[in-house]
Amino acid sequence: MTDTPADTNESTSDHPSIDRPGADEAFVVTPYAVSGEVDYGRLLERFGADPLTDEQIARFPDHPLVRRRTFYAGRDVDRHLEAAEAGESHAIVTGRGPSGPMHLGHVPPLYLAKRFQEATGATVYLPLSDDEKYLAKAQSFASIGEHTRENLRDVLAVGFDPEKTRIVVDTADADVVYPIAVRLSKHLTPATVEAVYGETDTVGLQFYPAVQATHLLLPQFVEGRQPTLVPIAVDQDPHVRVCRDVAGKEALPVSKPGALLGRFLPGLEGPGKMSSSGDAPSIELTDDPETVAETIRRHAYTGGQATLEEHREKGGDPTVDVPFQYLRYVFEPDDDRLERLASDYRSGDLLSGDLKEVAIDRITDFLADHQRRRDALGDLVDELEPYRLTASERRRALESAGLPTTLR
Ligand code: TRP
């Protein structure tokens, strides 16, 4: 299995698996653009990642997101599983680009990382790429800063163990992030960046992949070489490929990070990536129960029939029904209950409106817990402190990346 394209490409244009944005393809998936109807199987061929096997799924800590193959593919998953099973050090990195309020689509990687941490004691690193979002979006740094603060509250509300978790904000932790990114960027050519991400508007965004590569290696720079798994939606896989490529180019005490790749939580309007920037509304993690109910009742695409009689007669289609899909992704963890909903829907006994109410119920329960923990947070500065890199961790990261620490 090749690690394409970043691991192998010198000349990029003739590489078959490069996902060149704007190329004549039925769908486009890069960290900065998702469009068309995503064929998740073909995407793996393009990216050069592997579908998860049944055996791998059985070895992960049990979670509906893995069991039901929402996270469906990966890179180097076995090394991570072996370390977790042997009780050896292993890390997880998943991050957030703070360009707006967090919504339901952001739940899967964060809560999965939390579940893994509880089950296997994984170290979890959570970088927030405020630099990336400043560069990628038409927003001031003040506005990105606001979102960073609010997003941090959501990240903290997940309830990670501060002993085993580090939260990094690129501009606030630049003393560590920047020098390492510089070192890695020496191996990142404009041709690779363009091949992997498409044309970037600014040199800032062209440099950013070196920053995200830094995120993915940071646990190893701080805590020593160890298998690192990156659970993310599949559009972020290019960052992993670039990181794997540059990590191999210098003698650094790190191994290439692996990936656990997820499908997109569908938007309310139907299949695709849930987005806060499009027209359709999304359900934010701070929405109150009435807003959640109203938004789902009014906007959720259903797999029901046009009339009541027709629905009773022909039944609905859970595979395209957004409320059902939300339940299947995360919000109804009980497989038997989920299967009963699906079969009652197919038979026509359960109406689209009823299914919407079940989804509203489960989602508002989930959000009530999340919001209770979020609201209990006091001053963010104090709250964040136990999750920040310590002075000695910062020094260690720079030292192991071979960087000068003379002024520290
Ligand atoms: N680039 C990601 C996004 O736009 C956020 C992010 C930053 C991230 N660093 C990361 C995700 C590391 C996973 C791992 O959403």
Coordinates of C-alpha atoms and ligand atoms in Angstrom, one line a residue:
M1 CA 0.0 0.0 0.0
T2 CA 1.5 3.3 -1.0
D3 CA 1.4 6.3 1.1
T4 CA 0.3 8.7 -1.6
P5 CA 0.7 11.3 -2.6
A6 CA 2.9 13.1 -0.1
D7 CA 5.1 10.2 0.6
T8 CA 6.1 9.5 -2.9
N9 CA 5.6 12.4 -5.2
E10 CA 8.3 14.4 -6.6
S11 CA 6.6 15.5 -9.8
T12 CA 3.0 15.7 -8.9
S13 CA 1.0 16.1 -12.0
D14 CA 1.3 12.5 -13.2
H15 CA 0.4 10.9 -10.0
P16 CA -2.8 9.0 -10.3
S17 CA -4.1 9.3 -6.8
I18 CA -3.7 13.0 -6.3
D19 CA -6.9 14.6 -5.3
R20 CA -6.4 17.7 -7.3
P21 CA -9.2 20.2 -6.4
G22 CA -11.0 21.5 -9.5
A23 CA -9.9 18.4 -11.5
D24 CA -12.7 16.8 -13.4
E25 CA -14.0 14.6 -10.6
A26 CA -17.4 13.9 -9.3
F27 CA -16.4 15.0 -5.9
V28 CA -13.7 17.0 -4.3
V29 CA -12.3 16.5 -0.8
T30 CA -9.5 18.6 0.6
P31 CA -9.1 20.3 4.0
Y32 CA -10.4 23.4 2.4
A33 CA -13.1 22.2 0.1
V34 CA -15.6 19.4 0.2
S35 CA -18.1 19.2 -2.7
G36 CA -20.1 16.8 -4.8
E37 CA -21.4 13.4 -3.5
V38 CA -18.5 11.9 -1.6
D39 CA -17.7 8.3 -2.6
Y40 CA -16.1 7.1 0.6
G41 CA -14.6 4.0 -0.9
R42 CA -13.1 5.7 -3.9
L43 CA -11.7 8.4 -1.6
L44 CA -9.6 5.8 0.1
E45 CA -8.1 4.8 -3.2
R46 CA -7.3 8.4 -4.0
F47 CA -5.8 9.0 -0.6
G48 CA -4.1 5.7 -0.2
A49 CA -5.7 4.8 3.2
D50 CA -7.1 1.4 4.2
P51 CA -10.6 0.4 5.1
L52 CA -10.8 -0.8 8.7
T53 CA -11.1 -4.6 9.0
D54 CA -13.6 -6.4 11.2
E55 CA -10.7 -7.5 13.4
Q56 CA -9.4 -4.0 13.9
I57 CA -12.9 -2.8 14.7
A58 CA -13.2 -5.5 17.4
R59 CA -9.9 -4.5 18.9
F60 CA -10.8 -0.8 19.4
P61 CA -12.5 0.2 22.6
D62 CA -16.2 -0.4 21.9
H63 CA -18.0 2.7 20.6
P64 CA -20.9 3.2 18.2
L65 CA -18.8 5.5 16.0
V66 CA -16.4 2.6 15.3
R67 CA -18.8 -0.3 15.6
R68 CA -21.0 1.3 13.0
R69 CA -18.2 2.3 10.8
T70 CA -18.7 6.0 10.9
F71 CA -14.9 5.9 11.4
Y72 CA -14.3 3.5 8.6
A73 CA -10.7 3.7 7.5
G74 CA -7.2 4.4 8.7
R75 CA -3.5 4.4 8.4
D76 CA -1.2 2.3 10.6
V77 CA -4.0 1.5 13.0
D78 CA -2.4 -1.8 14.1
R79 CA 0.6 -0.2 15.7
H80 CA -1.7 1.9 17.8
L81 CA -3.9 -1.0 18.8
E82 CA -0.8 -3.1 19.7
A83 CA 0.5 -0.4 22.0
A84 CA -2.9 0.2 23.6
E85 CA -3.3 -3.6 24.2
A86 CA 0.2 -4.0 25.6
G87 CA -0.3 -1.0 28.0
E88 CA 2.6 0.9 26.2
S89 CA 2.5 4.7 25.7
H90 CA 0.3 5.7 22.8
A91 CA -1.1 9.1 21.9
I92 CA -4.1 10.6 20.1
V93 CA -4.2 13.9 18.4
T94 CA -7.4 15.6 17.2
G95 CA -7.9 19.3 16.8
R96 CA -10.2 22.1 16.0
G97 CA -10.0 25.0 13.6
P98 CA -11.8 27.8 15.6
S99 CA -13.6 29.5 12.7
G100 CA -17.0 29.6 14.3
P101 CA -19.2 28.0 17.0
M102 CA -18.9 24.2 17.3
H103 CA -21.8 22.1 16.1
L104 CA -22.9 18.4 16.1
G105 CA -20.5 17.6 13.3
H106 CA -17.6 18.3 15.7
V107 CA -18.7 15.8 18.3
P108 CA -17.4 12.5 16.8
P109 CA -13.6 12.9 17.0
L110 CA -13.6 14.6 20.3
Y111 CA -15.9 12.2 22.1
L112 CA -14.2 9.3 20.5
A113 CA -10.8 10.5 21.8
K114 CA -12.3 10.9 25.2
R115 CA -13.6 7.3 25.1
F116 CA -10.2 6.0 24.0
Q117 CA -8.5 7.9 26.8
E118 CA -10.8 6.4 29.4
A119 CA -10.4 2.9 28.0
T120 CA -6.7 2.7 27.3
G121 CA -5.1 5.6 29.0
A122 CA -4.1 7.3 25.8
T123 CA -2.4 10.7 26.0
V124 CA -4.6 13.1 24.0
Y125 CA -3.3 16.3 22.4
L126 CA -5.8 18.8 21.2
P127 CA -4.4 21.6 19.0
L128 CA -6.5 24.6 18.0
S129 CA -5.4 26.1 14.7
D130 CA -6.4 29.8 15.1
D131 CA -3.6 30.7 12.6
E132 CA -5.0 28.4 10.0
K133 CA -8.6 29.8 10.3
Y134 CA -7.3 33.4 10.3
L135 CA -5.7 32.6 7.0
A136 CA -8.4 30.5 5.5
K137 CA -11.5 32.6 6.4
A138 CA -12.4 36.2 5.9
Q139 CA -12.2 37.0 9.6
S140 CA -10.2 39.3 11.8
F141 CA -7.9 37.9 14.5
A142 CA -10.3 39.4 17.0
S143 CA -13.1 37.3 15.7
I144 CA -11.0 34.1 15.5
G145 CA -9.9 34.8 19.1
E146 CA -13.6 34.9 20.2
H147 CA -14.3 31.6 18.6
T148 CA -11.1 30.2 20.1
R149 CA -12.3 31.1 23.6
E150 CA -15.8 29.6 23.0
N151 CA -14.4 26.5 21.3
L152 CA -12.1 25.9 24.2
R153 CA -15.1 25.8 26.5
D154 CA -16.6 23.1 24.3
V155 CA -13.3 21.2 24.2
L156 CA -13.0 21.4 28.0
A157 CA -16.6 20.4 28.5
V158 CA -15.8 17.0 26.9
G159 CA -14.1 16.2 30.2
F160 CA -10.6 15.0 29.2
D161 CA -8.2 14.0 32.0
P162 CA -5.9 16.9 32.6
E163 CA -3.0 14.6 33.6
K164 CA -3.1 13.0 30.2
T165 CA -4.3 15.8 28.0
R166 CA -2.6 18.8 26.4
I167 CA -4.4 21.6 24.7
V168 CA -2.4 23.8 22.4
V169 CA -3.4 27.1 20.6
D170 CA -1.1 27.9 17.8
T171 CA -0.6 31.6 18.4
A172 CA -0.5 31.2 22.2
D173 CA 1.9 28.3 22.1
A174 CA 4.0 29.6 19.2
D175 CA 7.2 29.2 21.3
V176 CA 7.0 25.5 20.7
V177 CA 4.9 25.2 17.6
Y178 CA 6.7 27.7 15.4
P179 CA 10.3 26.4 15.6
I180 CA 9.2 22.8 15.1
A181 CA 7.0 23.9 12.1
V182 CA 10.0 25.7 10.6
R183 CA 12.1 22.6 10.9
L184 CA 9.5 20.4 9.3
S185 CA 8.7 23.0 6.6
K186 CA 12.2 22.6 5.1
H187 CA 10.9 19.4 3.6
L188 CA 7.6 20.7 2.3
T189 CA 7.8 22.0 -1.3
P190 CA 5.3 24.3 -2.9
A191 CA 4.6 21.6 -5.4
T192 CA 3.6 19.1 -2.7
V193 CA 1.4 21.7 -1.0
E194 CA -0.3 22.5 -4.3
A195 CA -0.8 18.9 -5.2
V196 CA -2.3 18.0 -1.9
Y197 CA -4.3 21.1 -1.0
G198 CA -4.8 22.9 -4.3
E199 CA -3.7 26.4 -4.9
T200 CA -3.5 28.4 -1.7
D201 CA -4.4 32.1 -1.5
T202 CA -1.4 33.1 0.6
V203 CA 2.0 31.9 1.6
G204 CA 0.6 31.7 5.2
L205 CA -1.7 28.9 4.2
Q206 CA 1.0 27.3 2.2
F207 CA 3.1 27.1 5.3
Y208 CA 0.3 25.9 7.5
P209 CA 0.6 22.2 6.7
A210 CA 4.0 22.3 8.5
V211 CA 2.1 23.6 11.6
Q212 CA -0.5 20.8 11.5
A213 CA 2.4 18.3 11.0
T214 CA 3.8 19.8 14.2
H215 CA 0.6 19.1 16.0
L216 CA 0.6 15.5 14.9
L217 CA 4.1 14.9 16.1
L218 CA 4.0 17.0 19.3
P219 CA 3.1 14.2 21.7
Q220 CA 6.2 12.3 20.6
F221 CA 8.5 15.3 20.8
V222 CA 7.2 15.9 24.4
E223 CA 6.9 12.3 25.6
G224 CA 9.1 10.2 23.3
R225 CA 8.5 8.0 20.3
Q226 CA 5.1 6.3 20.4
P227 CA 2.3 5.3 18.1
T228 CA 0.0 8.2 17.5
L229 CA -3.5 8.0 16.1
V230 CA -5.3 10.9 14.6
P231 CA -9.1 10.4 14.6
I232 CA -10.5 13.0 12.1
A233 CA -13.0 13.4 9.4
V234 CA -11.6 12.1 6.1
D235 CA -11.0 15.6 4.7
Q236 CA -8.2 16.1 7.1
D237 CA -6.3 13.1 5.9
P238 CA -4.1 15.2 3.5
H239 CA -2.5 16.8 6.6
V240 CA -1.7 13.3 7.9
R241 CA -0.1 12.3 4.6
V242 CA 2.0 15.4 4.5
C243 CA 3.1 14.9 8.1
R244 CA 4.1 11.3 7.4
D245 CA 6.1 12.4 4.5
V246 CA 8.0 15.2 6.2
A247 CA 8.5 13.2 9.4
G248 CA 10.5 10.6 7.5
K249 CA 12.9 13.2 5.9
E250 CA 15.0 14.0 8.9
A251 CA 16.4 11.9 11.7
L252 CA 13.8 12.8 14.3
P253 CA 12.8 10.7 17.3
V254 CA 9.3 10.2 16.0
S255 CA 7.3 7.6 14.1
K256 CA 4.8 8.5 11.5
P257 CA 1.4 9.2 12.9
G258 CA -1.5 6.9 12.0
A259 CA -5.0 8.0 11.1
L260 CA -8.6 6.9 12.0
L261 CA -10.7 8.5 9.3
G262 CA -14.4 9.3 9.7
R263 CA -17.3 10.0 7.4
F264 CA -19.0 13.4 7.7
L265 CA -22.0 13.7 9.9
P266 CA -24.6 14.6 7.3
G267 CA -26.0 18.2 7.2
L268 CA -29.6 18.7 8.1
E269 CA -30.5 19.2 4.5
G270 CA -29.2 15.7 3.5
P271 CA -26.0 13.8 2.8
G272 CA -22.8 15.8 2.7
K273 CA -20.6 17.5 5.2
M274 CA -22.3 19.4 8.0
S275 CA -21.1 23.0 7.7
S276 CA -21.6 26.2 9.6
S277 CA -20.7 28.2 6.5
G278 CA -23.4 26.9 4.1
D279 CA -27.1 28.0 3.9
A280 CA -28.6 25.1 5.9
P281 CA -28.7 25.6 9.6
S282 CA -26.5 23.4 11.9
I283 CA -27.1 22.4 15.5
E284 CA -24.7 24.2 17.7
L285 CA -23.4 22.7 20.9
T286 CA -24.8 25.6 22.8
D287 CA -28.3 25.5 21.3
D288 CA -31.1 25.2 23.8
P289 CA -33.6 22.3 23.6
E290 CA -36.4 24.5 21.9
T291 CA -33.9 25.6 19.2
V292 CA -32.8 22.0 18.6
A293 CA -36.3 20.8 18.3
E294 CA -37.4 23.6 16.1
T295 CA -34.4 23.3 13.8
I296 CA -34.9 19.5 13.3
R297 CA -38.6 19.8 12.9
R298 CA -38.3 22.5 10.2
H299 CA -35.1 21.6 8.4
A300 CA -34.2 17.9 8.7
Y301 CA -34.3 15.9 5.5
T302 CA -36.3 12.7 6.0
G303 CA -36.7 9.4 4.2
G304 CA -40.4 9.5 4.6
Q305 CA -43.1 9.4 2.0
A306 CA -45.1 12.4 0.7
T307 CA -48.3 11.5 2.4
L308 CA -49.4 9.7 5.5
E309 CA -51.2 6.9 3.6
E310 CA -48.2 6.4 1.3
H311 CA -45.9 6.2 4.3
R312 CA -48.0 3.7 6.1
E313 CA -48.2 1.6 3.0
K314 CA -44.6 1.8 1.6
G315 CA -42.6 2.8 4.7
G316 CA -39.6 5.1 5.0
D317 CA -36.0 4.9 4.1
P318 CA -33.7 5.2 7.2
T319 CA -30.5 5.2 5.1
V320 CA -31.2 8.7 3.8
D321 CA -33.2 10.0 6.8
V322 CA -31.1 12.6 8.6
P323 CA -32.7 12.2 12.1
F324 CA -32.1 8.5 11.8
Q325 CA -28.5 9.0 10.7
Y326 CA -27.8 11.2 13.7
L327 CA -29.1 8.5 15.9
R328 CA -27.0 5.9 14.1
Y329 CA -23.8 8.0 14.2
V330 CA -23.7 8.7 17.9
F331 CA -26.9 9.7 19.7
E332 CA -28.5 6.2 20.0
P333 CA -25.8 4.0 21.4
D334 CA -28.1 1.0 21.9
D335 CA -28.0 -1.3 18.8
D336 CA -31.3 -3.1 19.5
R337 CA -33.2 0.2 20.0
L338 CA -31.6 1.6 16.8
E339 CA -32.5 -1.6 14.8
R340 CA -36.1 -1.4 16.1
L341 CA -36.4 2.2 15.0
A342 CA -35.1 1.3 11.5
S343 CA -37.5 -1.6 11.1
D344 CA -40.5 0.3 12.4
Y345 CA -39.6 3.1 10.0
R346 CA -39.2 0.7 7.0
S347 CA -42.5 -0.9 7.8
G348 CA -44.3 2.4 7.9
D349 CA -45.3 2.0 11.6
L350 CA -43.0 4.9 12.6
L351 CA -43.6 8.2 10.9
S352 CA -40.9 10.7 10.0
G353 CA -42.3 13.1 12.6
D354 CA -42.0 10.4 15.3
L355 CA -38.4 9.6 14.2
K356 CA -37.6 13.3 14.4
E357 CA -38.9 13.5 18.0
V358 CA -36.7 10.5 19.0
A359 CA -33.7 12.3 17.5
I360 CA -34.6 15.5 19.2
D361 CA -34.9 13.6 22.5
R362 CA -31.5 11.9 22.3
I363 CA -29.7 15.0 21.0
T364 CA -31.1 17.3 23.6
D365 CA -30.1 14.8 26.3
F366 CA -26.6 14.7 25.0
L367 CA -26.4 18.5 24.7
A368 CA -27.8 18.9 28.2
D369 CA -24.9 16.9 29.7
H370 CA -22.4 18.7 27.5
Q371 CA -23.8 22.1 28.4
R372 CA -23.9 21.3 32.1
R373 CA -20.2 20.7 32.1
R374 CA -19.6 23.7 29.8
D375 CA -21.6 26.1 32.0
A376 CA -19.8 24.8 35.1
L377 CA -16.5 26.1 33.7
G378 CA -15.2 29.2 35.5
D379 CA -12.5 31.5 34.2
L380 CA -11.0 30.0 31.1
V381 CA -7.5 31.0 32.0
D382 CA -7.5 29.0 35.3
E383 CA -9.5 26.2 33.7
L384 CA -7.0 25.8 30.9
E385 CA -3.9 25.9 33.0
P386 CA -3.8 22.2 33.9
Y387 CA -4.1 21.3 30.2
R388 CA -1.3 23.6 28.9
L389 CA 2.2 22.4 28.2
T390 CA 4.5 22.9 31.2
A391 CA 7.8 24.7 31.0
S392 CA 9.7 21.4 31.1
E393 CA 7.5 19.9 28.4
R394 CA 8.1 22.8 26.2
R395 CA 11.9 22.5 26.6
R396 CA 11.7 18.8 26.0
A397 CA 9.7 19.2 22.8
L398 CA 12.3 21.7 21.4
E399 CA 15.2 19.6 22.5
S400 CA 14.0 16.4 21.0
A401 CA 13.2 18.2 17.8
G402 CA 16.8 19.3 17.7
L403 CA 16.0 23.0 18.3
P404 CA 18.0 25.5 20.3
T405 CA 16.8 26.2 23.8
T406 CA 19.6 28.6 24.8
L407 CA 17.3 31.4 25.8
R408 CA 15.1 29.2 28.0
Ligands
TRP1 N1 -7.3 21.6 10.5 C1 -8.3 21.2 11.3 C2 -9.7 21.8 10.9 O1 -9.7 22.7 10.0 C3 -8.1 21.5 12.8 C4 -6.9 20.9 13.3 C5 -5.7 21.5 13.6 C6 -6.6 19.5 13.5 N2 -4.8 20.6 14.1 C7 -5.3 19.4 14.0 C8 -7.4 18.3 13.4 C9 -4.7 18.2 14.3 C10 -6.8 17.1 13.7 C11 -5.5 17.0 14.2 O2 -10.7 21.4 11.3

